[in-house]
Short mmCIF file of C-alpha atoms in Angstrom, two decimals:
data_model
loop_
_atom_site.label_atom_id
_atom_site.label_comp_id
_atom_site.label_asym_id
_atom_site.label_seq_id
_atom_site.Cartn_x
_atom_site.Cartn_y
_atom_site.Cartn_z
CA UNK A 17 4.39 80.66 -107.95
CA UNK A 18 6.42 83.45 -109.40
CA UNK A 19 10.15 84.29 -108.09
CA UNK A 20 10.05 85.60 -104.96
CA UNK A 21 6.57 84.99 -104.10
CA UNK A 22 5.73 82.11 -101.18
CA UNK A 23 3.55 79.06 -102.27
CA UNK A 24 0.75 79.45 -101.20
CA UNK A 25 -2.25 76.85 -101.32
CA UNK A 26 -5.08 78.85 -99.28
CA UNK A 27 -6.11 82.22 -100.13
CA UNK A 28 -5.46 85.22 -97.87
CA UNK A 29 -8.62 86.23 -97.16
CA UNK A 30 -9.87 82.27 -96.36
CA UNK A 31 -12.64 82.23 -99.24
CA UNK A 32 -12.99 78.68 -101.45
CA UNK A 33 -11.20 78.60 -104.18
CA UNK A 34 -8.22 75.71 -103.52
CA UNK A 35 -8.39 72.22 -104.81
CA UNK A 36 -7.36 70.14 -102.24
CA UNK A 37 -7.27 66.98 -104.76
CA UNK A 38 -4.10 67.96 -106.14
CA UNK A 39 -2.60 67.33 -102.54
CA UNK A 40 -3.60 64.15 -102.13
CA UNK A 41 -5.58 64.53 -98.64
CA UNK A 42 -8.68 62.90 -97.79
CA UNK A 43 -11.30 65.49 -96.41
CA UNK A 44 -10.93 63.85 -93.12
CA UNK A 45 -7.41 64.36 -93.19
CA UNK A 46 -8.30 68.19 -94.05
CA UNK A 47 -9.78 67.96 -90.40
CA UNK A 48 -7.40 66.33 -88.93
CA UNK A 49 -4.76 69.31 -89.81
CA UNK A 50 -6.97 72.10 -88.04
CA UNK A 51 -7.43 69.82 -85.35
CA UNK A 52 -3.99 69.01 -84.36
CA UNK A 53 -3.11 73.15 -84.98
CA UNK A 54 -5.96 73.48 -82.39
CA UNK A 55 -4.81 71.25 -79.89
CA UNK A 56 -1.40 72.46 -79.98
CA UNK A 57 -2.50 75.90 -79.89
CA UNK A 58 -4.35 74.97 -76.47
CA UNK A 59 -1.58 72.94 -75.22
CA UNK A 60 0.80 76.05 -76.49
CA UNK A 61 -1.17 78.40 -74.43
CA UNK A 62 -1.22 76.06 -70.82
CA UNK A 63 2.03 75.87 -71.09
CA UNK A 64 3.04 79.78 -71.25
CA UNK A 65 0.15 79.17 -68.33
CA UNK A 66 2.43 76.54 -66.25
CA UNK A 67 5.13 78.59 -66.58
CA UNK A 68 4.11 81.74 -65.39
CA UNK A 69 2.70 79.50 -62.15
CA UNK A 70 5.78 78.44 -61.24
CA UNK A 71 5.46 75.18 -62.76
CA UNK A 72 7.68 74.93 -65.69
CA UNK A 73 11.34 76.96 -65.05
CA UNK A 74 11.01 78.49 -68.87
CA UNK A 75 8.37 77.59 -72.02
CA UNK A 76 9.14 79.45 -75.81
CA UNK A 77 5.36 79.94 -76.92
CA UNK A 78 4.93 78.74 -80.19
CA UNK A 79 1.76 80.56 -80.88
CA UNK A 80 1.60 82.21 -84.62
CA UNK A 81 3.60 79.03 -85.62
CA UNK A 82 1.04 76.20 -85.75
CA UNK A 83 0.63 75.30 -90.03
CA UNK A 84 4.21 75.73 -89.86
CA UNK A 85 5.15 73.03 -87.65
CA UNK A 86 1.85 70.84 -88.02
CA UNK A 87 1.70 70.74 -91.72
CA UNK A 88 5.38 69.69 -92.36
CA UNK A 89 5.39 66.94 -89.41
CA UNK A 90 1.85 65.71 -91.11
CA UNK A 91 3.33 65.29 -94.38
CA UNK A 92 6.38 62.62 -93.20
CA UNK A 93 5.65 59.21 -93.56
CA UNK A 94 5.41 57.34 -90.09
CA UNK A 95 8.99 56.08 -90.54
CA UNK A 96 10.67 59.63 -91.22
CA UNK A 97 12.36 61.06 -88.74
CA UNK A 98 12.42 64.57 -87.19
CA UNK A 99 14.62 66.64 -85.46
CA UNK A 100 13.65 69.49 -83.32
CA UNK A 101 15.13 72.95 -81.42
CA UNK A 102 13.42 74.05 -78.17
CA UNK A 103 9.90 75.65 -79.80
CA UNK A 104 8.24 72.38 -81.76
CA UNK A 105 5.34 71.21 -79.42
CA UNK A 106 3.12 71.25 -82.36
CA UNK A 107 5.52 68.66 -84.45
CA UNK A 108 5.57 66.84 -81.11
CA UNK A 109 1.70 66.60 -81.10
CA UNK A 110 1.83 65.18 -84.54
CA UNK A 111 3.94 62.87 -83.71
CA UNK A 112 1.89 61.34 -80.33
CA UNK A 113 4.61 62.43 -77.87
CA UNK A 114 3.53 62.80 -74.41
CA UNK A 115 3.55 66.78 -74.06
CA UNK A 116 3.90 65.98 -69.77
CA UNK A 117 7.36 63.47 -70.89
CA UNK A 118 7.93 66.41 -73.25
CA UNK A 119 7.59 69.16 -70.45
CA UNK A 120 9.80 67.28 -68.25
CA UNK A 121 12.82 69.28 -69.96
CA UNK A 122 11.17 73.40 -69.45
CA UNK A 123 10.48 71.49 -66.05
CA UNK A 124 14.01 71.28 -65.16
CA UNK A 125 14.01 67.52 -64.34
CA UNK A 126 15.19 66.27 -67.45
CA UNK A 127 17.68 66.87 -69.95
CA UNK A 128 15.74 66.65 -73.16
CA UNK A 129 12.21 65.33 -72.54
CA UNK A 130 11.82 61.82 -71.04
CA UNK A 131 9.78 60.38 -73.86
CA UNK A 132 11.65 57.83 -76.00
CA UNK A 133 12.78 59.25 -79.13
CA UNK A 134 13.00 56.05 -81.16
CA UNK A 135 9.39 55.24 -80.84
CA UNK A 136 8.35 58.34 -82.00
CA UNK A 137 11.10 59.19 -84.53
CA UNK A 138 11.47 62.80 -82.81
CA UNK A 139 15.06 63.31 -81.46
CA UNK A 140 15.26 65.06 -77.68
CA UNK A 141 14.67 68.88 -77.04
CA UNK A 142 18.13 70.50 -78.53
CA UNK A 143 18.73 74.75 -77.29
CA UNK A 144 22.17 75.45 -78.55
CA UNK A 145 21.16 77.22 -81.79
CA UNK A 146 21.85 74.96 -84.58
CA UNK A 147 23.31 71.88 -83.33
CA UNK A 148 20.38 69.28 -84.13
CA UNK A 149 21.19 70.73 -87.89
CA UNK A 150 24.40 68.41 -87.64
CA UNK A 151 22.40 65.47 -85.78
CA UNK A 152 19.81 65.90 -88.31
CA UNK A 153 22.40 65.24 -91.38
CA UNK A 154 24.45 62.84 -89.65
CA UNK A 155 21.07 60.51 -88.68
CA UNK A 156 20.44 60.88 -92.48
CA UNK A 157 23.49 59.88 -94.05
CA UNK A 158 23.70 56.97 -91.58
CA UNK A 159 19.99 55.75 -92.30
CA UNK A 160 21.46 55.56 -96.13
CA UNK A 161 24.34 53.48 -95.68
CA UNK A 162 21.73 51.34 -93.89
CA UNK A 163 19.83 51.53 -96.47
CA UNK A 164 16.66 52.23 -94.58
CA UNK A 165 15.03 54.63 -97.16
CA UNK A 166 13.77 57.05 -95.39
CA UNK A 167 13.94 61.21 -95.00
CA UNK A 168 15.18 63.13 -92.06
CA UNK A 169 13.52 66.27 -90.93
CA UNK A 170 15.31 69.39 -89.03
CA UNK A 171 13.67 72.59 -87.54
CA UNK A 172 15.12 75.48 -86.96
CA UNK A 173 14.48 79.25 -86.98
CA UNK A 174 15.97 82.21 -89.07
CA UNK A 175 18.64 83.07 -86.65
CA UNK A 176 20.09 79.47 -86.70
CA UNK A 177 21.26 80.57 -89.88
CA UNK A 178 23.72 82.45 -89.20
CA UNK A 179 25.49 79.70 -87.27
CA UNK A 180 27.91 77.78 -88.58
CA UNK A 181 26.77 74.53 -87.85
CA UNK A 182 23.81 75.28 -90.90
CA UNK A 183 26.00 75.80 -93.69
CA UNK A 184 28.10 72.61 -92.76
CA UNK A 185 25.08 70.87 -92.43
CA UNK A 186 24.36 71.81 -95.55
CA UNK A 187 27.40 70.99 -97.53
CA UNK A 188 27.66 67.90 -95.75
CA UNK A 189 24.45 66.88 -96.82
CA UNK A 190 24.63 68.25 -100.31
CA UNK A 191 28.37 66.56 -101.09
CA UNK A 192 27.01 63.28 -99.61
CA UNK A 193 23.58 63.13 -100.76
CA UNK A 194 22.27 62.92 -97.68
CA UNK A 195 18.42 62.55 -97.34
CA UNK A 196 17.42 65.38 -95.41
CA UNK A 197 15.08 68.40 -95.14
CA UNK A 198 16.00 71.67 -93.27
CA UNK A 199 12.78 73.56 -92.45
CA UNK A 200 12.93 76.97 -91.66
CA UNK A 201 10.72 78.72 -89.54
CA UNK A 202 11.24 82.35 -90.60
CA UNK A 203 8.94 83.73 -87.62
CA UNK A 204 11.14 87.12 -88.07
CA UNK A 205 13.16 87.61 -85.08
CA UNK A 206 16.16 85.64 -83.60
CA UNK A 207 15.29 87.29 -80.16
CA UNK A 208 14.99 90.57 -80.40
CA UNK A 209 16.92 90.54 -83.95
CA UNK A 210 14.95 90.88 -86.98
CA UNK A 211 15.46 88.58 -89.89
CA UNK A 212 16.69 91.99 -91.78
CA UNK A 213 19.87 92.35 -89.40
CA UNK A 214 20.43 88.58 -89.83
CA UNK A 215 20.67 87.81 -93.50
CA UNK A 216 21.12 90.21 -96.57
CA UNK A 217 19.93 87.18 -98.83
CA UNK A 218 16.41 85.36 -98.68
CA UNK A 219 17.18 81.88 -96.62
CA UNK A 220 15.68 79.67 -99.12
CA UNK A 221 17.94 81.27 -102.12
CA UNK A 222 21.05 79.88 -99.80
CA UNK A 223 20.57 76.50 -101.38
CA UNK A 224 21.45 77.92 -104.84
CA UNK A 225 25.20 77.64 -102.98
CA UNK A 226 25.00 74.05 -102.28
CA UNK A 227 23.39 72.67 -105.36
CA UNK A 228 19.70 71.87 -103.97
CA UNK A 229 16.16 73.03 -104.09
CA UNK A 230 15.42 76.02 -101.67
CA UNK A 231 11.87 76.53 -101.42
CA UNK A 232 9.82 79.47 -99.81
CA UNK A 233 6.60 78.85 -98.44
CA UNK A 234 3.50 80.72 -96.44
CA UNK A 235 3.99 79.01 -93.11
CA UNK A 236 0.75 80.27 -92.14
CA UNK A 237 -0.46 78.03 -95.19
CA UNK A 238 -1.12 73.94 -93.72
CA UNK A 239 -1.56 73.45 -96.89
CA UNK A 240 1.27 74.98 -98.44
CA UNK A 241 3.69 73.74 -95.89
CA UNK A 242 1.68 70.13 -96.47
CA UNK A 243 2.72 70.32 -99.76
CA UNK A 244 6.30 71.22 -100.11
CA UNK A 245 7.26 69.39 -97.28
CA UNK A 246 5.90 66.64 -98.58
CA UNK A 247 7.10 66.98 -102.35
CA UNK A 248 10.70 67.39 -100.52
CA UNK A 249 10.83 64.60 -98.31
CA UNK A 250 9.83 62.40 -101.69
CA UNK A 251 12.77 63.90 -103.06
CA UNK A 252 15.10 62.89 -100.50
CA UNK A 253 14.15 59.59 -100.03
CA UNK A 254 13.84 58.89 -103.77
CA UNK A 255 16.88 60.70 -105.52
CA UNK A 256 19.13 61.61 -102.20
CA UNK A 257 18.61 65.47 -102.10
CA UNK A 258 18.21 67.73 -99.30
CA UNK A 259 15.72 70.72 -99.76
CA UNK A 260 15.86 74.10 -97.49
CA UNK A 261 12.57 74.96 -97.12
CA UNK A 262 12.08 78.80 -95.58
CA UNK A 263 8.35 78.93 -94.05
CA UNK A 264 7.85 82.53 -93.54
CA UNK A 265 5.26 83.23 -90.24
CA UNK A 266 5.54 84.80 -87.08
CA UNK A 267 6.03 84.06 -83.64
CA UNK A 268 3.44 86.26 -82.18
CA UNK A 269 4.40 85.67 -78.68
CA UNK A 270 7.97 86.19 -77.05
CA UNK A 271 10.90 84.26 -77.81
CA UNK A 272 10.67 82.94 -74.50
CA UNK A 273 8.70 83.56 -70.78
CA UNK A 274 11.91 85.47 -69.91
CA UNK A 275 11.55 87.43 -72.61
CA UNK A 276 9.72 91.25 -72.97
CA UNK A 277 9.46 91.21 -76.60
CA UNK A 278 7.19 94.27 -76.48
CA UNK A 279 10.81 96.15 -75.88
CA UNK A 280 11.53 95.35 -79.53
CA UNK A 281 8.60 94.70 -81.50
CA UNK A 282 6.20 97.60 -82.55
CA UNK A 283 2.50 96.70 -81.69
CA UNK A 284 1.10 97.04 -85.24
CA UNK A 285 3.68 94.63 -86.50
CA UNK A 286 2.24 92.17 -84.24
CA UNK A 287 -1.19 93.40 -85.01
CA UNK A 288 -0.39 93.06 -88.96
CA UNK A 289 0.42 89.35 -88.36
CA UNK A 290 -2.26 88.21 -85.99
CA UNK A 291 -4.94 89.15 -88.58
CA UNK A 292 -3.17 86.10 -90.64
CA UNK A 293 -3.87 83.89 -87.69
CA UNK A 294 -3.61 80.24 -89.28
CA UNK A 295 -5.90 78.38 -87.83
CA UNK A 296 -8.65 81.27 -88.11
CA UNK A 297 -7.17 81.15 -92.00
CA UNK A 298 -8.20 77.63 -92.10
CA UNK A 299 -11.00 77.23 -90.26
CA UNK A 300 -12.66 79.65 -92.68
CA UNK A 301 -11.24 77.95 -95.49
CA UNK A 302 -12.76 74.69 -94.18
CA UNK A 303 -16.12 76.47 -93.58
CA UNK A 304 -15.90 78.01 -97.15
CA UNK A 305 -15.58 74.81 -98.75
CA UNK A 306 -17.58 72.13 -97.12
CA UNK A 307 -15.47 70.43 -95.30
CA UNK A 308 -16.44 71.04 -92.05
CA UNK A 309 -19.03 72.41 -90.05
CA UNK A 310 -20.06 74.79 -86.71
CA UNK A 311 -20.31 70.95 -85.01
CA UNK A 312 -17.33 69.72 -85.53
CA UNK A 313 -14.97 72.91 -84.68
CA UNK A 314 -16.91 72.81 -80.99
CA UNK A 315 -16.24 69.20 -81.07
CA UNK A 316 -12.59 69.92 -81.40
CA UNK A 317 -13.09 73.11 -79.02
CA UNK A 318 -13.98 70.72 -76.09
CA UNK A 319 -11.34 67.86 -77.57
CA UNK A 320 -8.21 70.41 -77.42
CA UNK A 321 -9.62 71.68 -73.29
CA UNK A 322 -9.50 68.56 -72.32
CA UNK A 323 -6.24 67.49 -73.65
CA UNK A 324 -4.92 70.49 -72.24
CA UNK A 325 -6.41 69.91 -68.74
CA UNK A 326 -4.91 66.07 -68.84
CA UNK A 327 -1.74 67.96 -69.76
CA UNK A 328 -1.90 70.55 -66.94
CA UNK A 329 -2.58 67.72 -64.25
CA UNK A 330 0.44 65.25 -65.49
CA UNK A 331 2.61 67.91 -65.44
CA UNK A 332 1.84 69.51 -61.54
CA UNK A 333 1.46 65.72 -60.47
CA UNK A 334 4.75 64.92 -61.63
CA UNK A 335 7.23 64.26 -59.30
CA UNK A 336 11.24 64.71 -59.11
CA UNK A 337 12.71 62.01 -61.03
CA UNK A 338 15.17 59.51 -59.59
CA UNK A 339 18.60 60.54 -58.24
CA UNK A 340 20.44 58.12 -59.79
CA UNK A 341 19.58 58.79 -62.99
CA UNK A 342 22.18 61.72 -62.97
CA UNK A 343 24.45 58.54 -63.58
CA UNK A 344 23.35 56.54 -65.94
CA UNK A 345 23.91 57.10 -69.66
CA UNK A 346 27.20 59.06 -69.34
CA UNK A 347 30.02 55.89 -68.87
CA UNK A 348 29.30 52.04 -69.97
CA UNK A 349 31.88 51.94 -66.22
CA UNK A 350 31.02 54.44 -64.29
CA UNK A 351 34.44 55.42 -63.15
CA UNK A 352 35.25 54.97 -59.61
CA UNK A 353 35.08 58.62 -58.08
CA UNK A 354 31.42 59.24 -60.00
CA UNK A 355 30.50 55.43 -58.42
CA UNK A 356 31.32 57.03 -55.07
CA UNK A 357 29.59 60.05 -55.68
CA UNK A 358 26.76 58.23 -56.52
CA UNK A 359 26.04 56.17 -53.41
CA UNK A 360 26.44 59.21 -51.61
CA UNK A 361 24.31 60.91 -53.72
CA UNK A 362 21.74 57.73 -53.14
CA UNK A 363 22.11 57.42 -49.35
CA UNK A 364 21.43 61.06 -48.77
CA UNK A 365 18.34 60.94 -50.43
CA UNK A 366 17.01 57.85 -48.75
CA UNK A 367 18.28 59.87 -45.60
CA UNK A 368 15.95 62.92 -47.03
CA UNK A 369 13.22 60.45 -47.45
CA UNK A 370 13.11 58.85 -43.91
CA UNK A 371 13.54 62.17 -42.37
CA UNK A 372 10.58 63.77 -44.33
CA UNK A 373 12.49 65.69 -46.64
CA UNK A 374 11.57 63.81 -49.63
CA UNK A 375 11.02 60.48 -51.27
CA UNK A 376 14.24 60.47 -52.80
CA UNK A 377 13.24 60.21 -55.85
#
């Protein structure tokens, strides 16, 4: 890779010519990568689907962003943790998180997803730009003292670094050794504000000011984004030192379902960037070299509809979630005035209930 130029493992046009030995992965694990981008793609896509039916409040597509997200959360070992912002369904899918539990937050019924984050080592939902940068580090550095030996994980996109709370989280973790990875997702526009009017320097040459390795990768590249994440996370659980990683992709959708991103973004920019779709990238790739076959990508075809559909149904069959648990997790006591508010809270709902209004929860 020359200065300046992404790594890249695949070639542009999707012909043979890699040698996936040199990664390490099995050829069924070469499936397995196009098959989780394809189910989160579908999931992705009934999602943006929900939402526009009324039955999510918001949902920020992901589409464009699949290698990105599924080959960095493939390349963690089981006991790594990860830290996500508000668009990382795919790292969630890696990771075996309910997507319904997951949806409960762009459902409005709960703060963060309801899935438990320490079985899955994948902390809760996190929208203020940049915060789960600072979670991210601090989990790290505490998981050293404890000597637990293992790497932490953060996502976040190209506008979250112009926050503050990224080059702290960077210091921190470079002063302290802490063993963590920021990932990037460059997908070019913080809203409608292109990655040009945010930064003057390349994010991945902003390590070079905290004394760690800033890679820059093809996020449209699994493989690529396999690999360095991968060859990073080693690196901080072996020797203690972060890695910035900057995956350059897009997000081909809006930056949200509230969002008209056709207001900002020229049509043949868009146009430029779907023609490096990447799972059409590796799907040919696959094709090209043997690994799989016509019966196996309609095998995964039917595999990511259905997972969709079981998605779909949790999430309309889901009901409100309990009342009370707007009080719990807040106070070890729950002071006196919020105790009162409570049982009000409580006995009008069971009121609601008996009068037809509701089950209360």
């Amino acid at each position: 890779m020359t200065e300046g130029e992404p790594l890249r493992v695949l070639p542009l046009q999707g012909e043979a010519g890699a040698d996936p030995s040199t990664l390490g992965l099995k050829e069924e694990e070469l499936r397995e990568l196009y098959r989780l981008m394809a189910l989160t793609r579908k999931a992705d896509l009934e999602a943006t689907a929900l939402q526009r039916q009324g039955e999510l409040a918001v949902y920020p597509p992901l589409i464009g962003q699949e290698a990105a997200q599924v080959g960095s959360a493939f390349a963690l070992e089981e006991s790594d943790w990860m830290f996500p912002s508000y668009r990382e369904l795919g790292a969630a899918v890696v990771r075996g998180v309910d997507l319904v539990e997951y949806l409960h937050f762009y459902r409005a019924t709960w703060h963060g997803g309801t899935y438990d984050a320490n079985a899955h080592r994948f902390g809760h939902v996190t929208v203020p730009v940049g915060s789960q940068i600072l979670h991210a580090v601090g989990y790290a550095m505490g998981s050293k003292m404890d000597g637990k030996g293992i790497a932490t994980l953060v996502y976040f996109g190209d506008g979250a670094t112009s926050e503050g709370d990224f080059h702290e989280g960077c210091n921190f973790a470079a002063v302290f050794q802490s063993p963590v990875v920021f990932f990037c997702q460059n997908n070019q526009w913080a809203i409608s504000v292109p990655v040009s009017s945010q930064t003057v320097a390349p994010i991945w040459r902003k390590a070079e000011a905290y004394g760690f390795p800033g890679v820059l990768v093809d996020g449209n590249d699994v493989l690529a984004v396999y690999q360095a994440t991968k060859e990073a996370a080693a690196r901080a659980r072996d020797e203690g030192v972060p890695t910035l990683i900057e995956a350059v992709t897009y997000r081909i959708g809006p930056h949200s379902t509230a969002d008209d991103a056709s207001r900002y973004r020229a049509d043949d920019e868009v146009g430029r960037w779907k023609a490096l779709d990447p799972l059409e990238r590796y799907r040919g790739w696959l094709e090209a070299s043997g690994a799989a076959d016509a019966w196996y990508f309609e095998q995964v075809d039917q595999e990511s509809k259905e997972f969709a559909h079981r998605m779909r149904t949790g999430v309309i069959d889901s009901g409100p979630r309990p009342v009370a648990e707007m009080f719990e997790w807040v106070f070890a006591d729950l002071p006196p005035h919020l105790a009162r508010q409570r049982e009000e809270a409580l006995r009008f709902a069971a009121e609601s209930a008996e009068g037809g209004g509701g089950d209360g929860g």
